[in-house]
Tab-separated table of C-alpha atoms in Angstrom:
chain	number	residue	atom	x	y	z
A	1	UNK	CA	81.446	109.129	91.806
A	2	UNK	CA	81.803	105.820	91.032
A	3	UNK	CA	79.798	103.166	93.318
A	4	UNK	CA	77.860	100.233	92.870
A	5	UNK	CA	76.498	99.426	89.564
A	6	UNK	CA	72.979	100.625	89.094
A	7	UNK	CA	70.115	100.713	86.646
A	8	UNK	CA	67.696	104.093	85.061
A	9	UNK	CA	64.407	103.314	85.248
A	10	UNK	CA	62.647	105.353	82.173
A	11	UNK	CA	59.274	104.082	80.627
A	12	UNK	CA	58.389	104.269	77.493
A	13	UNK	CA	59.253	102.669	74.200
A	14	UNK	CA	62.708	103.290	72.390
A	15	UNK	CA	60.391	105.293	69.649
A	16	UNK	CA	58.343	107.553	72.194
A	17	UNK	CA	61.446	108.169	74.107
A	18	UNK	CA	63.456	109.308	70.681
A	19	UNK	CA	60.899	111.514	69.688
A	20	UNK	CA	60.468	112.896	72.991
A	21	UNK	CA	64.228	113.901	73.418
A	22	UNK	CA	64.405	115.127	69.933
A	23	UNK	CA	61.507	117.386	70.325
A	24	UNK	CA	63.811	118.771	73.759
A	25	UNK	CA	66.681	119.239	71.768
A	26	UNK	CA	64.912	121.218	69.343
A	27	UNK	CA	63.081	123.429	71.799
A	28	UNK	CA	66.846	124.111	73.717
A	29	UNK	CA	68.685	124.850	70.333
A	30	UNK	CA	65.802	127.229	69.343
A	31	UNK	CA	66.234	128.891	72.782
A	32	UNK	CA	70.121	128.905	73.015
A	33	UNK	CA	70.347	130.706	69.477
A	34	UNK	CA	66.572	131.656	68.424
A	35	UNK	CA	67.727	129.389	65.097
A	36	UNK	CA	64.953	126.882	63.721
A	37	UNK	CA	66.305	122.832	64.451
A	38	UNK	CA	64.791	119.948	62.529
A	39	UNK	CA	65.993	117.255	64.861
A	40	UNK	CA	62.661	116.032	65.769
A	41	UNK	CA	61.657	115.883	61.915
A	42	UNK	CA	65.060	113.511	60.879
A	43	UNK	CA	64.311	111.496	63.662
A	44	UNK	CA	61.089	110.761	62.585
A	45	UNK	CA	62.262	109.891	59.226
A	46	UNK	CA	64.602	107.507	60.628
A	47	UNK	CA	62.381	105.810	63.153
A	48	UNK	CA	60.140	105.003	60.210
A	49	UNK	CA	63.024	103.077	58.397
A	50	UNK	CA	63.781	101.154	61.827
A	51	UNK	CA	67.114	102.369	61.860
A	52	UNK	CA	67.588	103.027	65.704
A	53	UNK	CA	71.633	103.422	65.251
A	54	UNK	CA	71.090	106.440	62.658
A	55	UNK	CA	68.745	107.722	65.440
A	56	UNK	CA	71.188	107.376	68.076
A	57	UNK	CA	73.742	109.371	66.198
A	58	UNK	CA	71.731	112.454	65.531
A	59	UNK	CA	70.441	112.347	68.991
A	60	UNK	CA	74.145	112.292	70.021
A	61	UNK	CA	75.590	114.716	67.720
A	62	UNK	CA	72.599	117.044	68.925
A	63	UNK	CA	73.330	116.155	72.514
A	64	UNK	CA	75.895	119.193	73.205
A	65	UNK	CA	73.102	121.566	73.519
A	66	UNK	CA	72.126	119.777	76.811
A	67	UNK	CA	75.087	122.052	78.101
A	68	UNK	CA	73.100	124.689	77.420
A	69	UNK	CA	69.157	123.428	78.654
A	70	UNK	CA	67.705	124.613	82.204
A	71	UNK	CA	69.557	123.229	85.473
A	72	UNK	CA	66.942	121.286	86.963
A	73	UNK	CA	66.285	119.519	83.620
A	74	UNK	CA	69.812	118.579	82.826
A	75	UNK	CA	70.397	115.225	84.647
A	76	UNK	CA	66.985	114.136	83.481
A	77	UNK	CA	67.684	115.001	79.899
A	78	UNK	CA	71.059	113.110	79.630
A	79	UNK	CA	69.805	110.088	81.533
A	80	UNK	CA	67.006	109.739	78.786
A	81	UNK	CA	69.627	110.064	76.314
A	82	UNK	CA	71.936	107.109	78.239
A	83	UNK	CA	68.650	105.090	78.459
A	84	UNK	CA	68.323	105.191	74.874
A	85	UNK	CA	72.136	104.621	73.744
A	86	UNK	CA	71.997	101.304	76.027
A	87	UNK	CA	69.317	99.987	74.176
A	88	UNK	CA	71.601	99.847	71.106
A	89	UNK	CA	73.718	96.701	70.126
A	90	UNK	CA	76.693	99.038	70.212
A	91	UNK	CA	76.297	101.342	73.089
A	92	UNK	CA	80.368	101.862	73.419
A	93	UNK	CA	80.277	103.875	69.872
A	94	UNK	CA	78.095	106.632	71.438
A	95	UNK	CA	79.239	107.107	74.926
A	96	UNK	CA	82.735	108.501	74.595
A	97	UNK	CA	80.953	111.556	72.584
A	98	UNK	CA	78.329	111.936	75.498
A	99	UNK	CA	81.374	111.648	77.970
A	100	UNK	CA	83.067	114.357	76.044
A	101	UNK	CA	80.323	116.691	76.053
A	102	UNK	CA	80.027	116.119	79.874
A	103	UNK	CA	83.224	117.224	80.414
A	104	UNK	CA	82.845	120.554	78.481
A	105	UNK	CA	81.282	123.518	80.698
A	106	UNK	CA	77.696	123.659	81.343
A	107	UNK	CA	77.000	126.849	80.599
A	108	UNK	CA	73.758	127.315	82.104
A	109	UNK	CA	74.997	126.557	85.548
A	110	UNK	CA	78.557	127.825	86.359
A	111	UNK	CA	77.958	127.577	90.080
A	112	UNK	CA	76.871	123.594	90.152
A	113	UNK	CA	78.017	122.453	86.191
A	114	UNK	CA	80.396	120.442	87.721
A	115	UNK	CA	78.093	118.715	89.908
A	116	UNK	CA	75.778	117.841	87.558
A	117	UNK	CA	78.203	116.439	85.144
A	118	UNK	CA	79.714	114.165	87.513
A	119	UNK	CA	76.174	113.031	88.406
A	120	UNK	CA	75.182	111.856	85.010
A	121	UNK	CA	78.968	110.879	84.489
A	122	UNK	CA	78.670	108.543	87.682
A	123	UNK	CA	75.554	106.850	86.971
A	124	UNK	CA	77.227	106.276	83.149
A	125	UNK	CA	79.893	104.392	85.089
A	126	UNK	CA	78.005	102.535	87.227
A	127	UNK	CA	75.176	101.169	84.996
A	128	UNK	CA	78.586	99.706	82.889
A	129	UNK	CA	79.711	95.980	83.431
A	130	UNK	CA	82.825	96.233	85.545
A	131	UNK	CA	84.765	94.583	82.724
A	132	UNK	CA	83.732	97.470	80.034
A	133	UNK	CA	86.553	99.054	78.677
A	134	UNK	CA	84.612	102.047	78.079
A	135	UNK	CA	84.693	102.846	82.078
A	136	UNK	CA	87.942	103.585	81.290
A	137	UNK	CA	86.955	106.770	79.276
A	138	UNK	CA	84.412	107.794	81.408
A	139	UNK	CA	86.677	107.729	84.223
A	140	UNK	CA	88.873	109.656	82.222
A	141	UNK	CA	85.967	112.593	81.632
A	142	UNK	CA	85.362	112.116	85.257
A	143	UNK	CA	88.957	113.691	85.678
A	144	UNK	CA	88.743	116.261	83.466
A	145	UNK	CA	85.682	117.577	85.293
A	146	UNK	CA	87.422	117.211	88.784
A	147	UNK	CA	90.285	118.890	87.463
A	148	UNK	CA	88.106	121.969	86.259
A	149	UNK	CA	85.955	122.126	89.121
A	150	UNK	CA	89.258	121.549	91.567
A	151	UNK	CA	87.197	119.311	93.472
A	152	UNK	CA	90.036	116.765	94.213
A	153	UNK	CA	88.260	115.441	97.611
A	154	UNK	CA	85.350	114.023	95.336
A	155	UNK	CA	88.103	111.878	93.568
A	156	UNK	CA	90.304	110.640	96.577
A	157	UNK	CA	88.243	107.627	98.157
A	158	UNK	CA	87.688	106.397	94.613
A	159	UNK	CA	91.490	106.179	93.906
A	160	UNK	CA	91.707	103.120	95.927
A	161	UNK	CA	89.581	101.346	93.840
A	162	UNK	CA	91.799	102.003	90.662
A	163	UNK	CA	94.207	99.090	90.944
A	164	UNK	CA	90.758	96.626	90.935
A	165	UNK	CA	89.260	98.665	87.655
A	166	UNK	CA	92.538	98.898	85.686
A	167	UNK	CA	92.939	95.301	86.340
A	168	UNK	CA	89.020	94.806	85.111
A	169	UNK	CA	89.395	97.052	81.919
A	170	UNK	CA	92.881	95.084	80.938
A	171	UNK	CA	94.193	98.547	80.340
A	172	UNK	CA	98.124	98.728	78.576
A	173	UNK	CA	100.707	100.294	79.851
A	174	UNK	CA	100.518	103.334	77.716
A	175	UNK	CA	96.664	103.892	78.542
A	176	UNK	CA	97.727	103.179	82.475
A	177	UNK	CA	100.001	105.975	81.817
A	178	UNK	CA	97.346	108.546	80.374
A	179	UNK	CA	95.308	107.854	83.551
A	180	UNK	CA	97.811	108.035	85.934
A	181	UNK	CA	99.007	111.399	84.406
A	182	UNK	CA	95.826	112.526	84.123
A	183	UNK	CA	95.407	111.871	88.338
A	184	UNK	CA	98.572	113.738	88.858
A	185	UNK	CA	97.658	116.557	86.733
A	186	UNK	CA	94.453	116.927	88.897
A	187	UNK	CA	96.408	116.653	91.857
A	188	UNK	CA	98.985	118.762	91.315
A	189	UNK	CA	96.336	121.499	90.520
A	190	UNK	CA	94.672	120.827	93.743
A	191	UNK	CA	97.641	121.450	95.491
A	192	UNK	CA	97.952	117.667	96.427
A	193	UNK	CA	101.558	117.499	95.607
A	194	UNK	CA	102.197	114.216	97.192
A	195	UNK	CA	99.347	112.647	95.573
A	196	UNK	CA	100.491	114.318	92.385
A	197	UNK	CA	104.460	112.663	93.131
A	198	UNK	CA	103.348	109.276	93.401
A	199	UNK	CA	100.855	109.119	90.190
A	200	UNK	CA	103.751	110.610	88.049
A	201	UNK	CA	106.175	107.892	89.610
A	202	UNK	CA	103.557	105.164	88.526
A	203	UNK	CA	103.404	106.647	85.227
A	204	UNK	CA	106.967	106.629	84.639
A	205	UNK	CA	106.858	102.758	85.588
A	206	UNK	CA	104.904	102.111	82.968
A	207	UNK	CA	107.453	102.951	80.426
A	208	UNK	CA	109.147	99.921	78.986
A	209	UNK	CA	112.984	99.638	79.305
A	210	UNK	CA	114.005	100.388	75.891
A	211	UNK	CA	111.771	103.272	75.910
A	212	UNK	CA	113.838	104.692	78.910
A	213	UNK	CA	115.645	107.418	76.259
A	214	UNK	CA	112.356	108.265	74.783
A	215	UNK	CA	111.279	111.893	74.484
A	216	UNK	CA	108.320	111.230	76.410
A	217	UNK	CA	110.455	109.340	79.203
A	218	UNK	CA	112.654	112.249	79.633
A	219	UNK	CA	110.213	114.963	80.285
A	220	UNK	CA	108.198	112.797	82.411
A	221	UNK	CA	111.453	112.073	84.659
A	222	UNK	CA	112.696	115.859	84.902
A	223	UNK	CA	108.938	116.293	86.052
A	224	UNK	CA	109.305	113.520	88.654
A	225	UNK	CA	112.474	114.577	89.530
A	226	UNK	CA	111.869	118.590	90.157
A	227	UNK	CA	108.480	117.416	91.889
A	228	UNK	CA	110.440	115.371	94.515
A	229	UNK	CA	112.927	117.719	95.069
A	230	UNK	CA	110.399	120.669	95.428
A	231	UNK	CA	108.485	118.260	98.092
A	232	UNK	CA	109.328	119.352	101.677
A	233	UNK	CA	108.900	116.103	103.394
A	234	UNK	CA	110.270	113.839	100.720
A	235	UNK	CA	113.702	112.662	101.574
A	236	UNK	CA	114.312	109.065	100.102
A	237	UNK	CA	115.094	109.489	96.383
A	238	UNK	CA	115.765	105.605	95.686
A	239	UNK	CA	112.092	105.370	94.580
A	240	UNK	CA	113.495	107.879	91.377
A	241	UNK	CA	117.234	106.720	90.856
A	242	UNK	CA	115.918	102.666	90.830
A	243	UNK	CA	113.971	103.487	87.423
A	244	UNK	CA	115.491	103.450	84.192
A	245	UNK	CA	114.572	106.661	82.835
A	246	UNK	CA	115.754	108.443	85.581
A	247	UNK	CA	119.189	106.872	85.182
A	248	UNK	CA	118.507	107.943	81.553
A	249	UNK	CA	118.960	111.444	82.336
A	250	UNK	CA	123.230	110.616	82.990
A	251	UNK	CA	123.533	111.070	79.107
A	252	UNK	CA	120.488	113.293	78.366
A	253	UNK	CA	120.454	115.675	81.455
A	254	UNK	CA	123.638	115.254	83.349
A	255	UNK	CA	123.601	118.434	85.521
A	256	UNK	CA	119.761	117.679	86.363
A	257	UNK	CA	121.122	114.008	87.308
A	258	UNK	CA	123.766	115.649	89.618
A	259	UNK	CA	121.551	117.701	91.451
A	260	UNK	CA	119.343	114.555	92.312
A	261	UNK	CA	122.378	112.626	93.215
A	262	UNK	CA	123.625	115.541	95.985
A	263	UNK	CA	119.847	114.966	97.692
A	264	UNK	CA	120.793	111.376	97.523
A	265	UNK	CA	124.175	110.940	99.274
A	266	UNK	CA	125.918	114.172	99.512
A	267	UNK	CA	125.792	117.471	102.238
A	268	UNK	CA	125.195	120.916	101.864
A	269	UNK	CA	128.814	121.437	100.864
A	270	UNK	CA	128.175	119.787	97.863
A	271	UNK	CA	125.506	122.185	97.030
A	272	UNK	CA	127.105	124.716	97.465
A	273	UNK	CA	129.835	123.425	95.305
A	274	UNK	CA	127.073	122.950	92.854
A	275	UNK	CA	125.899	125.997	93.090
A	276	UNK	CA	129.446	127.677	92.441
A	277	UNK	CA	130.102	125.345	89.288
A	278	UNK	CA	125.986	125.581	87.405
A	279	UNK	CA	125.119	129.190	89.047
A	280	UNK	CA	121.879	129.498	91.294
A	281	UNK	CA	120.332	130.405	87.961
A	282	UNK	CA	120.240	126.932	87.330
A	283	UNK	CA	118.130	125.843	90.328
A	284	UNK	CA	115.875	129.083	89.679
A	285	UNK	CA	115.395	129.596	86.433
A	286	UNK	CA	116.195	126.511	84.434
A	287	UNK	CA	114.899	124.141	86.974
A	288	UNK	CA	112.303	126.258	88.235
A	289	UNK	CA	113.002	125.554	91.516
A	290	UNK	CA	113.594	127.128	95.179
A	291	UNK	CA	117.163	127.843	96.397
A	292	UNK	CA	115.441	128.351	100.040
A	293	UNK	CA	113.314	125.303	99.714
A	294	UNK	CA	116.631	123.286	98.717
A	295	UNK	CA	119.098	124.581	101.021
A	296	UNK	CA	116.892	123.707	103.727
A	297	UNK	CA	116.328	120.049	102.554
A	298	UNK	CA	120.065	119.304	102.106
A	299	UNK	CA	120.380	120.980	105.486
A	300	UNK	CA	118.166	118.257	107.218
A	301	UNK	CA	119.876	115.943	104.990
A	302	UNK	CA	123.166	116.510	106.257
A	303	UNK	CA	122.206	116.397	109.680
A	304	UNK	CA	121.072	113.047	108.949
A	305	UNK	CA	124.225	112.361	107.717
A	306	UNK	CA	126.002	113.660	110.303
A	307	UNK	CA	124.356	111.510	112.769
A	308	UNK	CA	124.420	108.261	110.730
A	309	UNK	CA	128.169	109.209	110.564
A	310	UNK	CA	129.046	109.328	114.150
A	311	UNK	CA	130.893	106.931	115.741
A	312	UNK	CA	130.150	108.397	119.234
A	313	UNK	CA	126.659	108.519	118.973
A	314	UNK	CA	126.434	112.089	119.878
A	315	UNK	CA	127.346	115.303	118.024
A	316	UNK	CA	128.579	118.536	119.480
A	317	UNK	CA	126.371	121.695	118.567
A	318	UNK	CA	129.600	123.394	116.955
A	319	UNK	CA	129.803	120.155	114.845
A	320	UNK	CA	126.274	121.169	113.299
A	321	UNK	CA	126.615	124.748	113.080
A	322	UNK	CA	129.714	124.288	111.433
A	323	UNK	CA	128.576	121.474	108.718
A	324	UNK	CA	125.510	123.164	108.393
A	325	UNK	CA	126.401	126.644	108.067
A	326	UNK	CA	124.061	128.307	110.698
A	327	UNK	CA	124.642	130.420	113.647
A	328	UNK	CA	125.093	128.805	116.774
A	329	UNK	CA	122.078	129.470	118.293
A	330	UNK	CA	120.168	128.018	115.491
A	331	UNK	CA	121.470	124.572	115.850
A	332	UNK	CA	119.029	122.924	118.429
A	333	UNK	CA	116.194	124.235	115.786
A	334	UNK	CA	117.738	122.497	113.128
A	335	UNK	CA	118.253	119.352	114.957
A	336	UNK	CA	114.419	119.599	116.189
A	337	UNK	CA	113.396	119.715	112.650
A	338	UNK	CA	115.805	117.069	111.693
A	339	UNK	CA	113.850	115.023	114.371
A	340	UNK	CA	110.145	116.064	113.073
A	341	UNK	CA	111.296	114.990	109.647
A	342	UNK	CA	111.811	111.465	110.477
A	343	UNK	CA	115.274	111.743	109.542
A	344	UNK	CA	117.049	111.364	112.924
A	345	UNK	CA	116.330	109.972	116.616
A	346	UNK	CA	117.753	111.365	119.544
A	347	UNK	CA	117.794	114.521	122.345
A	348	UNK	CA	119.269	117.337	123.314
A	349	UNK	CA	121.367	118.243	125.625
A	350	UNK	CA	121.454	122.002	126.353
A	351	UNK	CA	123.988	121.311	129.052
A	352	UNK	CA	126.536	119.548	127.329
A	353	UNK	CA	125.499	121.457	124.071
A	354	UNK	CA	125.096	117.979	122.696
A	355	UNK	CA	122.649	116.314	120.138
A	356	UNK	CA	122.814	112.760	121.852
């Protein structure tokens, strides 16, 4: 994964190495498809004319074949290609194609393909100058490989450097949004709901105020809203309601906004009224949320609201069971769960049947 800058130590002239790689590509293609490939012949003619960039175009175009090369040879072959590309005065025009190839499946190594691709992509990332914005595209390719291999843990340490990299690349808001959404997608597929939600929020914050009602803003806002409601430990929704794109849902999707507002400042009674008005199908089908999970969350928030509004700093169990619509024997369990969620502080008095 990305780390300190490094170099590739490969000996030989450009001509010698280009001829070697073209011969290798011909051999890989021949073994893979039993067809004749003439890259080496074409390269030889271009080398005679000293057309180095044309040579590189041929090599990079043919490099997709490296994904079917023998597993033990893939990294060396790709590193040789990267070394040649770096000798061009315009290496940035070739690197995106190489990154694209590496983000595709390595068919000769189903078990280790992702690791091989990440190794080469990491090398490319690290040999580029820190301010080179091609690093942005390399990192997107890394994200695609991480997503396909479900290896989010490899990515997690690198996210600490993300803000620094974005500043170095002078990335505009649209590209930042693309990057944040890619990370959110990787995290979501890895079951990292909290990380996914955090990067969804970052993506939403890149949307200008004048675009807060756009189709993209609406889709992202609904996705973030659902993610926040579905997350079992997310209880403070001010991070959402402070965003212009979320406020725009008042007009475009008023029922969704009403649902969010319930969890911002209302109680279980209000949630039940919402279901009576809009139907439970809105929760389970339209919003694709779990009524069981939302009911649990609104009960915890209701108890927190009850504690905050208590003038005596003590709440009888009977009041808790009424507000949460639960059996009396479950009152202590819900108080303990609300304490564990960090929503209230206090202690239980079994003798007095009170939460103090």
